[in-house]
Amino acid sequence: MMMMMMMMMIMMMMMMMMMIMMVMMMMMMMMMMMMMMMMMTMMTIMTMMMMMMTMMTMMTMMMMMMMMMMMMIMMMTMMMVMMMMMMMLMLMMMMRRRMRMRMMMMMMLLLLMMMMIMLLLLLLLLLLLLMMMMMMRMRMRMRMRMMMMMMMMMMMMMMMMMMMMMMMMLMMMMMLLLLLLLLLMLMMMMMTLMMMMMMMMMMMMMMMMMMMMMMMMMMMMMMMMILMMMMILMIMMIMMIMMMMMMMMMMMMMMMMMMMMMMMMMMMMMMI
């Protein structure tokens, strides 16, 4: 009996550890994403500055910038998808068959969504390039119009990226929830098992000391449960805060981009 209990405890601990690890991984991913976004904005701003200096080299600059951004986004998405897959697989190990199937479906869906967005982004990029090519052979007014259009397209791309980010966040949240559910189920099982064992022991030896021990054990179990719950809650809170921060950052970036575009337009008008 004691041995079994010990085993149970160990198992529980292991589960806990796994959970914490997963959450840490997620946090890391979030941070990375934030950094990436920052880098992107910085790049765009730099390129804009360059453009303001020269008008003709601007086209090439823009091309380069777009390419870089696209590359970054692709890489990020790939990384994220990989991470997601890993998580899902980890979860799948712990699941029953039906659940596993559901999980698979979810995975596929998410992947599909990602791919779609990526494709869209690529298409947009191509369009932009085409426009640039056309712009070379135009007079000024037309060129201005083209510029406007291009800016719009860039905005659209940005939006898409944001969407992608949001999707990822959602995925993470889903993962976490699933994990939590699993953990809860496990805990319930533990509790039932423990209770059974207690009963058995009590039946076996009706001694005061044993009773005391049981009480102690029960207390400990309860404490552990409470602790676990607290921890889970805390993790969830942290994740939520992260989400909020991310949203804020995205908004900020959008604003920045808008400002930049406006400035550029102004400059062009001046030049004309």
mmCIF file of N, CA and C in Angstrom, residues 47-166:
data_model
loop_
_atom_site.group_PDB
_atom_site.id
_atom_site.type_symbol
_atom_site.label_atom_id
_atom_site.label_comp_id
_atom_site.label_asym_id
_atom_site.label_seq_id
_atom_site.Cartn_x
_atom_site.Cartn_y
_atom_site.Cartn_z
ATOM 1 N N THR A 47 14.160 51.522 -43.035
ATOM 2 C CA THR A 47 14.007 51.577 -44.490
ATOM 3 C C THR A 47 13.262 52.838 -44.917
ATOM 4 N N MET A 48 12.256 53.204 -44.143
ATOM 5 C CA MET A 48 11.503 54.410 -44.463
ATOM 6 C C MET A 48 12.418 55.626 -44.456
ATOM 7 N N MET A 49 13.248 55.696 -43.459
ATOM 8 C CA MET A 49 14.188 56.811 -43.351
ATOM 9 C C MET A 49 15.054 56.879 -44.599
ATOM 10 N N MET A 50 15.561 55.742 -44.955
ATOM 11 C CA MET A 50 16.410 55.657 -46.138
ATOM 12 C C MET A 50 15.669 56.183 -47.356
ATOM 13 N N MET A 51 14.436 55.749 -47.450
ATOM 14 C CA MET A 51 13.626 56.147 -48.586
ATOM 15 C C MET A 51 13.489 57.648 -48.661
ATOM 16 N N MET A 52 13.312 58.246 -47.524
ATOM 17 C CA MET A 52 13.128 59.685 -47.498
ATOM 18 C C MET A 52 14.341 60.393 -48.068
ATOM 19 N N MET A 53 15.482 59.817 -47.856
ATOM 20 C CA MET A 53 16.699 60.432 -48.389
ATOM 21 C C MET A 53 16.711 60.385 -49.911
ATOM 22 N N THR A 54 16.456 59.217 -50.432
ATOM 23 C CA THR A 54 16.496 59.102 -51.902
ATOM 24 C C THR A 54 15.174 58.563 -52.423
ATOM 25 N N MET A 55 14.834 59.058 -53.589
ATOM 26 C CA MET A 55 13.541 58.665 -54.133
ATOM 27 C C MET A 55 13.649 57.413 -55.002
ATOM 28 N N MET A 56 14.692 57.335 -55.788
ATOM 29 C CA MET A 56 14.759 56.260 -56.768
ATOM 30 C C MET A 56 15.187 54.926 -56.146
ATOM 31 N N THR A 57 16.139 54.991 -55.268
ATOM 32 C CA THR A 57 16.590 53.743 -54.628
ATOM 33 C C THR A 57 15.503 53.172 -53.726
ATOM 34 N N MET A 58 14.547 53.979 -53.467
ATOM 35 C CA MET A 58 13.462 53.588 -52.583
ATOM 36 C C MET A 58 12.819 52.258 -52.986
ATOM 37 N N MET A 59 12.626 52.081 -54.267
ATOM 38 C CA MET A 59 11.966 50.856 -54.733
ATOM 39 C C MET A 59 12.731 49.623 -54.268
ATOM 40 N N THR A 60 14.000 49.660 -54.556
ATOM 41 C CA THR A 60 14.824 48.510 -54.156
ATOM 42 C C THR A 60 14.758 48.302 -52.649
ATOM 43 N N MET A 61 14.828 49.414 -51.952
ATOM 44 C CA MET A 61 14.763 49.346 -50.497
ATOM 45 C C MET A 61 13.491 48.645 -50.043
ATOM 46 N N MET A 62 12.426 49.081 -50.620
ATOM 47 C CA MET A 62 11.144 48.526 -50.239
ATOM 48 C C MET A 62 11.107 47.024 -50.490
ATOM 49 N N MET A 63 11.608 46.678 -51.626
ATOM 50 C CA MET A 63 11.639 45.252 -51.961
ATOM 51 C C MET A 63 12.397 44.468 -50.899
ATOM 52 N N MET A 64 13.551 44.970 -50.611
ATOM 53 C CA MET A 64 14.389 44.284 -49.631
ATOM 54 C C MET A 64 13.679 44.137 -48.290
ATOM 55 N N MET A 65 13.110 45.237 -47.899
ATOM 56 C CA MET A 65 12.421 45.251 -46.614
ATOM 57 C C MET A 65 11.297 44.214 -46.583
ATOM 58 N N MET A 66 10.499 44.233 -47.624
ATOM 59 C CA MET A 66 9.386 43.295 -47.682
ATOM 60 C C MET A 66 9.888 41.858 -47.602
ATOM 61 N N MET A 67 10.923 41.605 -48.365
ATOM 62 C CA MET A 67 11.479 40.254 -48.375
ATOM 63 C C MET A 67 11.899 39.834 -46.973
ATOM 64 N N MET A 68 12.611 40.716 -46.341
ATOM 65 C CA MET A 68 13.111 40.403 -45.000
ATOM 66 C C MET A 68 11.968 40.113 -44.046
ATOM 67 N N MET A 69 10.993 40.966 -44.111
ATOM 68 C CA MET A 69 9.849 40.790 -43.226
ATOM 69 C C MET A 69 9.170 39.445 -43.463
ATOM 70 N N MET A 70 8.984 39.156 -44.713
ATOM 71 C CA MET A 70 8.338 37.898 -45.060
ATOM 72 C C MET A 70 9.126 36.715 -44.515
ATOM 73 N N MET A 71 10.424 36.784 -44.728
ATOM 74 C CA MET A 71 11.281 35.697 -44.253
ATOM 75 C C MET A 71 11.094 35.499 -42.754
ATOM 76 N N MET A 72 11.163 36.605 -42.069
ATOM 77 C CA MET A 72 11.021 36.548 -40.611
ATOM 78 C C MET A 72 9.714 35.891 -40.218
ATOM 79 N N ILE A 73 8.679 36.354 -40.864
ATOM 80 C CA ILE A 73 7.359 35.843 -40.495
ATOM 81 C C ILE A 73 7.265 34.350 -40.782
ATOM 82 N N MET A 74 7.763 33.968 -41.916
ATOM 83 C CA MET A 74 7.724 32.549 -42.263
ATOM 84 C C MET A 74 8.456 31.724 -41.210
ATOM 85 N N MET A 75 9.624 32.200 -40.879
ATOM 86 C CA MET A 75 10.420 31.464 -39.914
ATOM 87 C C MET A 75 9.693 31.345 -38.579
ATOM 88 N N MET A 76 9.141 32.460 -38.176
ATOM 89 C CA MET A 76 8.413 32.470 -36.911
ATOM 90 C C MET A 76 7.253 31.488 -36.921
ATOM 91 N N THR A 77 6.503 31.565 -37.988
ATOM 92 C CA THR A 77 5.333 30.672 -38.074
ATOM 93 C C THR A 77 5.774 29.212 -38.029
ATOM 94 N N MET A 78 6.812 28.927 -38.775
ATOM 95 C CA MET A 78 7.294 27.552 -38.805
ATOM 96 C C MET A 78 7.685 27.088 -37.405
ATOM 97 N N MET A 79 8.437 27.940 -36.763
ATOM 98 C CA MET A 79 8.884 27.638 -35.414
ATOM 99 C C MET A 79 7.694 27.370 -34.496
ATOM 100 N N MET A 80 6.743 28.267 -34.601
ATOM 101 C CA MET A 80 5.563 28.162 -33.753
ATOM 102 C C MET A 80 4.813 26.858 -34.024
ATOM 103 N N VAL A 81 4.674 26.576 -35.301
ATOM 104 C CA VAL A 81 3.950 25.351 -35.665
ATOM 105 C C VAL A 81 4.668 24.136 -35.097
ATOM 106 N N MET A 82 5.976 24.148 -35.216
ATOM 107 C CA MET A 82 6.755 23.032 -34.675
ATOM 108 C C MET A 82 6.493 22.878 -33.177
ATOM 109 N N MET A 83 6.567 24.005 -32.511
ATOM 110 C CA MET A 83 6.344 23.993 -31.069
ATOM 111 C C MET A 83 4.973 23.407 -30.740
ATOM 112 N N MET A 84 4.003 23.894 -31.484
ATOM 113 C CA MET A 84 2.644 23.436 -31.263
ATOM 114 C C MET A 84 2.550 21.923 -31.431
ATOM 115 N N MET A 85 3.178 21.458 -32.473
ATOM 116 C CA MET A 85 3.154 20.029 -32.750
ATOM 117 C C MET A 85 3.737 19.243 -31.576
ATOM 118 N N MET A 86 4.846 19.740 -31.102
ATOM 119 C CA MET A 86 5.506 19.074 -29.977
ATOM 120 C C MET A 86 4.560 18.989 -28.791
ATOM 121 N N MET A 87 3.958 20.124 -28.494
ATOM 122 C CA MET A 87 3.034 20.185 -27.364
ATOM 123 C C MET A 87 1.905 19.183 -27.542
ATOM 124 N N MET A 88 1.334 19.230 -28.718
ATOM 125 C CA MET A 88 0.192 18.370 -29.001
ATOM 126 C C MET A 88 0.578 16.906 -28.827
ATOM 127 N N LEU A 89 1.740 16.593 -29.318
ATOM 128 C CA LEU A 89 2.199 15.213 -29.210
ATOM 129 C C LEU A 89 2.358 14.817 -27.751
ATOM 130 N N MET A 90 2.964 15.707 -27.005
ATOM 131 C CA MET A 90 3.146 15.462 -25.576
ATOM 132 C C MET A 90 1.813 15.174 -24.917
ATOM 133 N N LEU A 91 0.860 15.986 -25.292
ATOM 134 C CA LEU A 91 -0.473 15.824 -24.717
ATOM 135 C C LEU A 91 -1.096 14.505 -25.162
ATOM 136 N N MET A 92 -0.880 14.199 -26.394
ATOM 137 C CA MET A 92 -1.470 12.994 -26.957
ATOM 138 C C MET A 92 -1.015 11.745 -26.221
ATOM 139 N N MET A 93 0.222 11.780 -25.780
ATOM 140 C CA MET A 93 0.752 10.635 -25.043
ATOM 141 C C MET A 93 -0.142 10.307 -23.847
ATOM 142 N N MET A 94 -0.706 11.347 -23.274
ATOM 143 C CA MET A 94 -1.457 11.149 -22.028
ATOM 144 C C MET A 94 -2.932 10.873 -22.260
ATOM 145 N N MET A 95 -3.340 10.853 -23.495
ATOM 146 C CA MET A 95 -4.778 10.836 -23.730
ATOM 147 C C MET A 95 -5.328 9.475 -24.117
ATOM 148 N N ARG A 96 -6.641 9.418 -24.107
ATOM 149 C CA ARG A 96 -7.308 8.232 -24.631
ATOM 150 C C ARG A 96 -7.452 8.387 -26.136
ATOM 151 N N ARG A 97 -7.985 7.347 -26.722
ATOM 152 C CA ARG A 97 -7.987 7.323 -28.175
ATOM 153 C C ARG A 97 -8.902 8.368 -28.793
ATOM 154 N N ARG A 98 -10.088 8.465 -28.281
ATOM 155 C CA ARG A 98 -11.045 9.404 -28.853
ATOM 156 C C ARG A 98 -10.514 10.840 -28.760
ATOM 157 N N MET A 99 -10.032 11.144 -27.589
ATOM 158 C CA MET A 99 -9.451 12.462 -27.358
ATOM 159 C C MET A 99 -8.317 12.721 -28.335
ATOM 160 N N ARG A 100 -7.548 11.696 -28.509
ATOM 161 C CA ARG A 100 -6.409 11.808 -29.410
ATOM 162 C C ARG A 100 -6.868 12.208 -30.815
ATOM 163 N N MET A 101 -7.917 11.560 -31.248
ATOM 164 C CA MET A 101 -8.461 11.860 -32.573
ATOM 165 C C MET A 101 -8.867 13.324 -32.675
ATOM 166 N N ARG A 102 -9.545 13.748 -31.657
ATOM 167 C CA ARG A 102 -9.985 15.146 -31.640
ATOM 168 C C ARG A 102 -8.803 16.092 -31.740
ATOM 169 N N MET A 103 -7.820 15.744 -30.982
ATOM 170 C CA MET A 103 -6.614 16.554 -30.957
ATOM 171 C C MET A 103 -5.995 16.645 -32.349
ATOM 172 N N MET A 104 -5.939 15.516 -32.995
ATOM 173 C CA MET A 104 -5.395 15.457 -34.345
ATOM 174 C C MET A 104 -6.133 16.425 -35.256
ATOM 175 N N MET A 105 -7.428 16.355 -35.170
ATOM 176 C CA MET A 105 -8.252 17.215 -36.009
ATOM 177 C C MET A 105 -7.925 18.683 -35.768
ATOM 178 N N MET A 106 -7.835 19.006 -34.514
ATOM 179 C CA MET A 106 -7.534 20.374 -34.135
ATOM 180 C C MET A 106 -6.200 20.821 -34.736
ATOM 181 N N MET A 107 -5.242 19.968 -34.586
ATOM 182 C CA MET A 107 -3.920 20.253 -35.109
ATOM 183 C C MET A 107 -3.967 20.566 -36.600
ATOM 184 N N MET A 108 -4.648 19.698 -37.313
ATOM 185 C CA MET A 108 -4.733 19.863 -38.761
ATOM 186 C C MET A 108 -5.386 21.193 -39.119
ATOM 187 N N LEU A 109 -6.428 21.476 -38.429
ATOM 188 C CA LEU A 109 -7.148 22.722 -38.688
ATOM 189 C C LEU A 109 -6.250 23.935 -38.504
ATOM 190 N N LEU A 110 -5.569 23.921 -37.396
ATOM 191 C CA LEU A 110 -4.692 25.048 -37.083
ATOM 192 C C LEU A 110 -3.609 25.206 -38.143
ATOM 193 N N LEU A 111 -3.053 24.087 -38.492
ATOM 194 C CA LEU A 111 -2.004 24.106 -39.514
ATOM 195 C C LEU A 111 -2.526 24.693 -40.819
ATOM 196 N N LEU A 112 -3.694 24.250 -41.170
ATOM 197 C CA LEU A 112 -4.309 24.740 -42.399
ATOM 198 C C LEU A 112 -4.470 26.248 -42.371
ATOM 199 N N MET A 113 -4.954 26.720 -41.259
ATOM 200 C CA MET A 113 -5.138 28.155 -41.111
ATOM 201 C C MET A 113 -3.833 28.907 -41.330
ATOM 202 N N MET A 114 -2.821 28.410 -40.661
ATOM 203 C CA MET A 114 -1.497 29.024 -40.786
ATOM 204 C C MET A 114 -1.049 29.078 -42.238
ATOM 205 N N MET A 115 -1.176 27.950 -42.869
ATOM 206 C CA MET A 115 -0.720 27.860 -44.255
ATOM 207 C C MET A 115 -1.465 28.864 -45.134
ATOM 208 N N MET A 116 -2.740 28.954 -44.899
ATOM 209 C CA MET A 116 -3.540 29.878 -45.682
ATOM 210 C C MET A 116 -3.022 31.299 -45.541
ATOM 211 N N ILE A 117 -2.820 31.675 -44.319
ATOM 212 C CA ILE A 117 -2.348 33.045 -44.085
ATOM 213 C C ILE A 117 -0.995 33.264 -44.736
ATOM 214 N N MET A 118 -0.153 32.287 -44.613
ATOM 215 C CA MET A 118 1.171 32.415 -45.216
ATOM 216 C C MET A 118 1.078 32.607 -46.725
ATOM 217 N N LEU A 119 0.237 31.843 -47.311
ATOM 218 C CA LEU A 119 0.037 31.939 -48.754
ATOM 219 C C LEU A 119 -0.436 33.328 -49.149
ATOM 220 N N LEU A 120 -1.382 33.799 -48.400
ATOM 221 C CA LEU A 120 -1.914 35.133 -48.655
ATOM 222 C C LEU A 120 -0.812 36.180 -48.602
ATOM 223 N N LEU A 121 -0.015 36.057 -47.594
ATOM 224 C CA LEU A 121 1.091 37.000 -47.424
ATOM 225 C C LEU A 121 2.018 36.971 -48.633
ATOM 226 N N LEU A 122 2.322 35.790 -49.045
ATOM 227 C CA LEU A 122 3.214 35.637 -50.198
ATOM 228 C C LEU A 122 2.629 36.296 -51.440
ATOM 229 N N LEU A 123 1.375 36.059 -51.639
ATOM 230 C CA LEU A 123 0.692 36.643 -52.787
ATOM 231 C C LEU A 123 0.778 38.159 -52.765
ATOM 232 N N LEU A 124 0.539 38.679 -51.606
ATOM 233 C CA LEU A 124 0.604 40.127 -51.440
ATOM 234 C C LEU A 124 1.990 40.654 -51.788
ATOM 235 N N LEU A 125 2.947 39.943 -51.311
ATOM 236 C CA LEU A 125 4.329 40.332 -51.582
ATOM 237 C C LEU A 125 4.601 40.378 -53.082
ATOM 238 N N LEU A 126 4.168 39.366 -53.750
ATOM 239 C CA LEU A 126 4.358 39.300 -55.197
ATOM 240 C C LEU A 126 3.704 40.488 -55.895
ATOM 241 N N LEU A 127 2.512 40.758 -55.455
ATOM 242 C CA LEU A 127 1.780 41.883 -56.015
ATOM 243 C C LEU A 127 2.549 43.181 -55.846
ATOM 244 N N LEU A 128 3.071 43.332 -54.678
ATOM 245 C CA LEU A 128 3.850 44.531 -54.374
ATOM 246 C C LEU A 128 5.042 44.656 -55.317
ATOM 247 N N LEU A 129 5.702 43.567 -55.491
ATOM 248 C CA LEU A 129 6.871 43.571 -56.381
ATOM 249 C C LEU A 129 6.477 43.995 -57.793
ATOM 250 N N LEU A 130 5.392 43.436 -58.226
ATOM 251 C CA LEU A 130 4.888 43.790 -59.551
ATOM 252 C C LEU A 130 4.644 45.288 -59.670
ATOM 253 N N MET A 131 4.009 45.797 -58.658
ATOM 254 C CA MET A 131 3.708 47.221 -58.639
ATOM 255 C C MET A 131 4.968 48.055 -58.724
ATOM 256 N N MET A 132 5.953 47.618 -58.001
ATOM 257 C CA MET A 132 7.224 48.341 -58.028
ATOM 258 C C MET A 132 7.803 48.371 -59.428
ATOM 259 N N MET A 133 7.757 47.222 -60.046
ATOM 260 C CA MET A 133 8.269 47.139 -61.415
ATOM 261 C C MET A 133 7.537 48.134 -62.320
ATOM 262 N N MET A 134 6.259 48.175 -62.147
ATOM 263 C CA MET A 134 5.466 49.077 -62.975
ATOM 264 C C MET A 134 5.800 50.531 -62.680
ATOM 265 N N MET A 135 6.019 50.796 -61.451
ATOM 266 C CA MET A 135 6.265 52.165 -61.025
ATOM 267 C C MET A 135 7.487 52.785 -61.681
ATOM 268 N N MET A 136 8.437 51.956 -61.985
ATOM 269 C CA MET A 136 9.668 52.459 -62.602
ATOM 270 C C MET A 136 9.365 53.219 -63.900
ATOM 271 N N ARG A 137 8.315 52.793 -64.570
ATOM 272 C CA ARG A 137 8.053 53.359 -65.898
ATOM 273 C C ARG A 137 6.859 54.303 -65.895
ATOM 274 N N MET A 138 6.750 55.083 -64.879
ATOM 275 C CA MET A 138 5.586 55.954 -64.814
ATOM 276 C C MET A 138 5.977 57.383 -64.560
ATOM 277 N N ARG A 139 5.043 58.259 -64.838
ATOM 278 C CA ARG A 139 5.328 59.624 -64.418
ATOM 279 C C ARG A 139 4.821 59.863 -63.006
ATOM 280 N N MET A 140 5.091 61.050 -62.542
ATOM 281 C CA MET A 140 5.011 61.274 -61.102
ATOM 282 C C MET A 140 3.631 61.050 -60.495
ATOM 283 N N ARG A 141 2.623 61.568 -61.101
ATOM 284 C CA ARG A 141 1.301 61.469 -60.480
ATOM 285 C C ARG A 141 0.877 60.006 -60.326
ATOM 286 N N MET A 142 1.055 59.307 -61.411
ATOM 287 C CA MET A 142 0.723 57.882 -61.399
ATOM 288 C C MET A 142 1.512 57.164 -60.312
ATOM 289 N N ARG A 143 2.736 57.558 -60.260
ATOM 290 C CA ARG A 143 3.604 56.953 -59.270
ATOM 291 C C ARG A 143 3.053 57.149 -57.856
ATOM 292 N N MET A 144 2.576 58.325 -57.639
ATOM 293 C CA MET A 144 2.002 58.622 -56.326
ATOM 294 C C MET A 144 0.837 57.685 -56.018
ATOM 295 N N ARG A 145 0.013 57.520 -56.993
ATOM 296 C CA ARG A 145 -1.140 56.635 -56.794
ATOM 297 C C ARG A 145 -0.688 55.219 -56.457
ATOM 298 N N MET A 146 0.269 54.804 -57.232
ATOM 299 C CA MET A 146 0.812 53.474 -56.991
ATOM 300 C C MET A 146 1.323 53.348 -55.564
ATOM 301 N N MET A 147 1.996 54.392 -55.163
ATOM 302 C CA MET A 147 2.537 54.420 -53.811
ATOM 303 C C MET A 147 1.440 54.201 -52.782
ATOM 304 N N MET A 148 0.400 54.927 -52.967
ATOM 305 C CA MET A 148 -0.729 54.801 -52.037
ATOM 306 C C MET A 148 -1.196 53.349 -51.961
ATOM 307 N N MET A 149 -1.353 52.797 -53.118
ATOM 308 C CA MET A 149 -1.824 51.417 -53.171
ATOM 309 C C MET A 149 -0.877 50.473 -52.436
ATOM 310 N N MET A 150 0.380 50.711 -52.680
ATOM 311 C CA MET A 150 1.374 49.860 -52.046
ATOM 312 C C MET A 150 1.324 49.967 -50.530
ATOM 313 N N MET A 151 1.153 51.174 -50.083
ATOM 314 C CA MET A 151 1.056 51.383 -48.638
ATOM 315 C C MET A 151 -0.117 50.588 -48.071
ATOM 316 N N MET A 152 -1.196 50.676 -48.788
ATOM 317 C CA MET A 152 -2.373 49.927 -48.347
ATOM 318 C C MET A 152 -2.060 48.441 -48.228
ATOM 319 N N MET A 153 -1.378 47.977 -49.222
ATOM 320 C CA MET A 153 -1.058 46.556 -49.226
ATOM 321 C C MET A 153 -0.166 46.173 -48.059
ATOM 322 N N MET A 154 0.764 47.042 -47.798
ATOM 323 C CA MET A 154 1.651 46.783 -46.666
ATOM 324 C C MET A 154 0.853 46.709 -45.373
ATOM 325 N N MET A 155 -0.069 47.606 -45.280
ATOM 326 C CA MET A 155 -0.941 47.599 -44.110
ATOM 327 C C MET A 155 -1.659 46.262 -43.986
ATOM 328 N N MET A 156 -2.142 45.828 -45.107
ATOM 329 C CA MET A 156 -2.851 44.555 -45.108
ATOM 330 C C MET A 156 -1.957 43.420 -44.619
ATOM 331 N N MET A 157 -0.753 43.461 -45.095
ATOM 332 C CA MET A 157 0.201 42.438 -44.672
ATOM 333 C C MET A 157 0.391 42.461 -43.170
ATOM 334 N N MET A 158 0.558 43.665 -42.684
ATOM 335 C CA MET A 158 0.732 43.820 -41.239
ATOM 336 C C MET A 158 -0.449 43.201 -40.496
ATOM 337 N N MET A 159 -1.610 43.511 -40.996
ATOM 338 C CA MET A 159 -2.818 42.978 -40.365
ATOM 339 C C MET A 159 -2.790 41.456 -40.336
ATOM 340 N N MET A 160 -2.374 40.923 -41.439
ATOM 341 C CA MET A 160 -2.324 39.469 -41.526
ATOM 342 C C MET A 160 -1.368 38.886 -40.506
ATOM 343 N N MET A 161 -0.245 39.552 -40.404
ATOM 344 C CA MET A 161 0.734 39.089 -39.420
ATOM 345 C C MET A 161 0.129 39.101 -38.029
ATOM 346 N N MET A 162 -0.537 40.182 -37.755
ATOM 347 C CA MET A 162 -1.182 40.302 -36.440
ATOM 348 C C MET A 162 -2.153 39.142 -36.226
ATOM 349 N N MET A 163 -2.907 38.878 -37.263
ATOM 350 C CA MET A 163 -3.870 37.784 -37.173
ATOM 351 C C MET A 163 -3.164 36.479 -36.828
ATOM 352 N N MET A 164 -2.064 36.290 -37.494
ATOM 353 C CA MET A 164 -1.309 35.079 -37.259
ATOM 354 C C MET A 164 -0.890 34.982 -35.798
ATOM 355 N N MET A 165 -0.378 36.091 -35.311
ATOM 356 C CA MET A 165 0.053 36.133 -33.915
ATOM 357 C C MET A 165 -1.112 35.770 -32.991
ATOM 358 N N MET A 166 -2.223 36.378 -33.267
ATOM 359 C CA MET A 166 -3.393 36.123 -32.425
ATOM 360 C C MET A 166 -3.749 34.635 -32.435
#
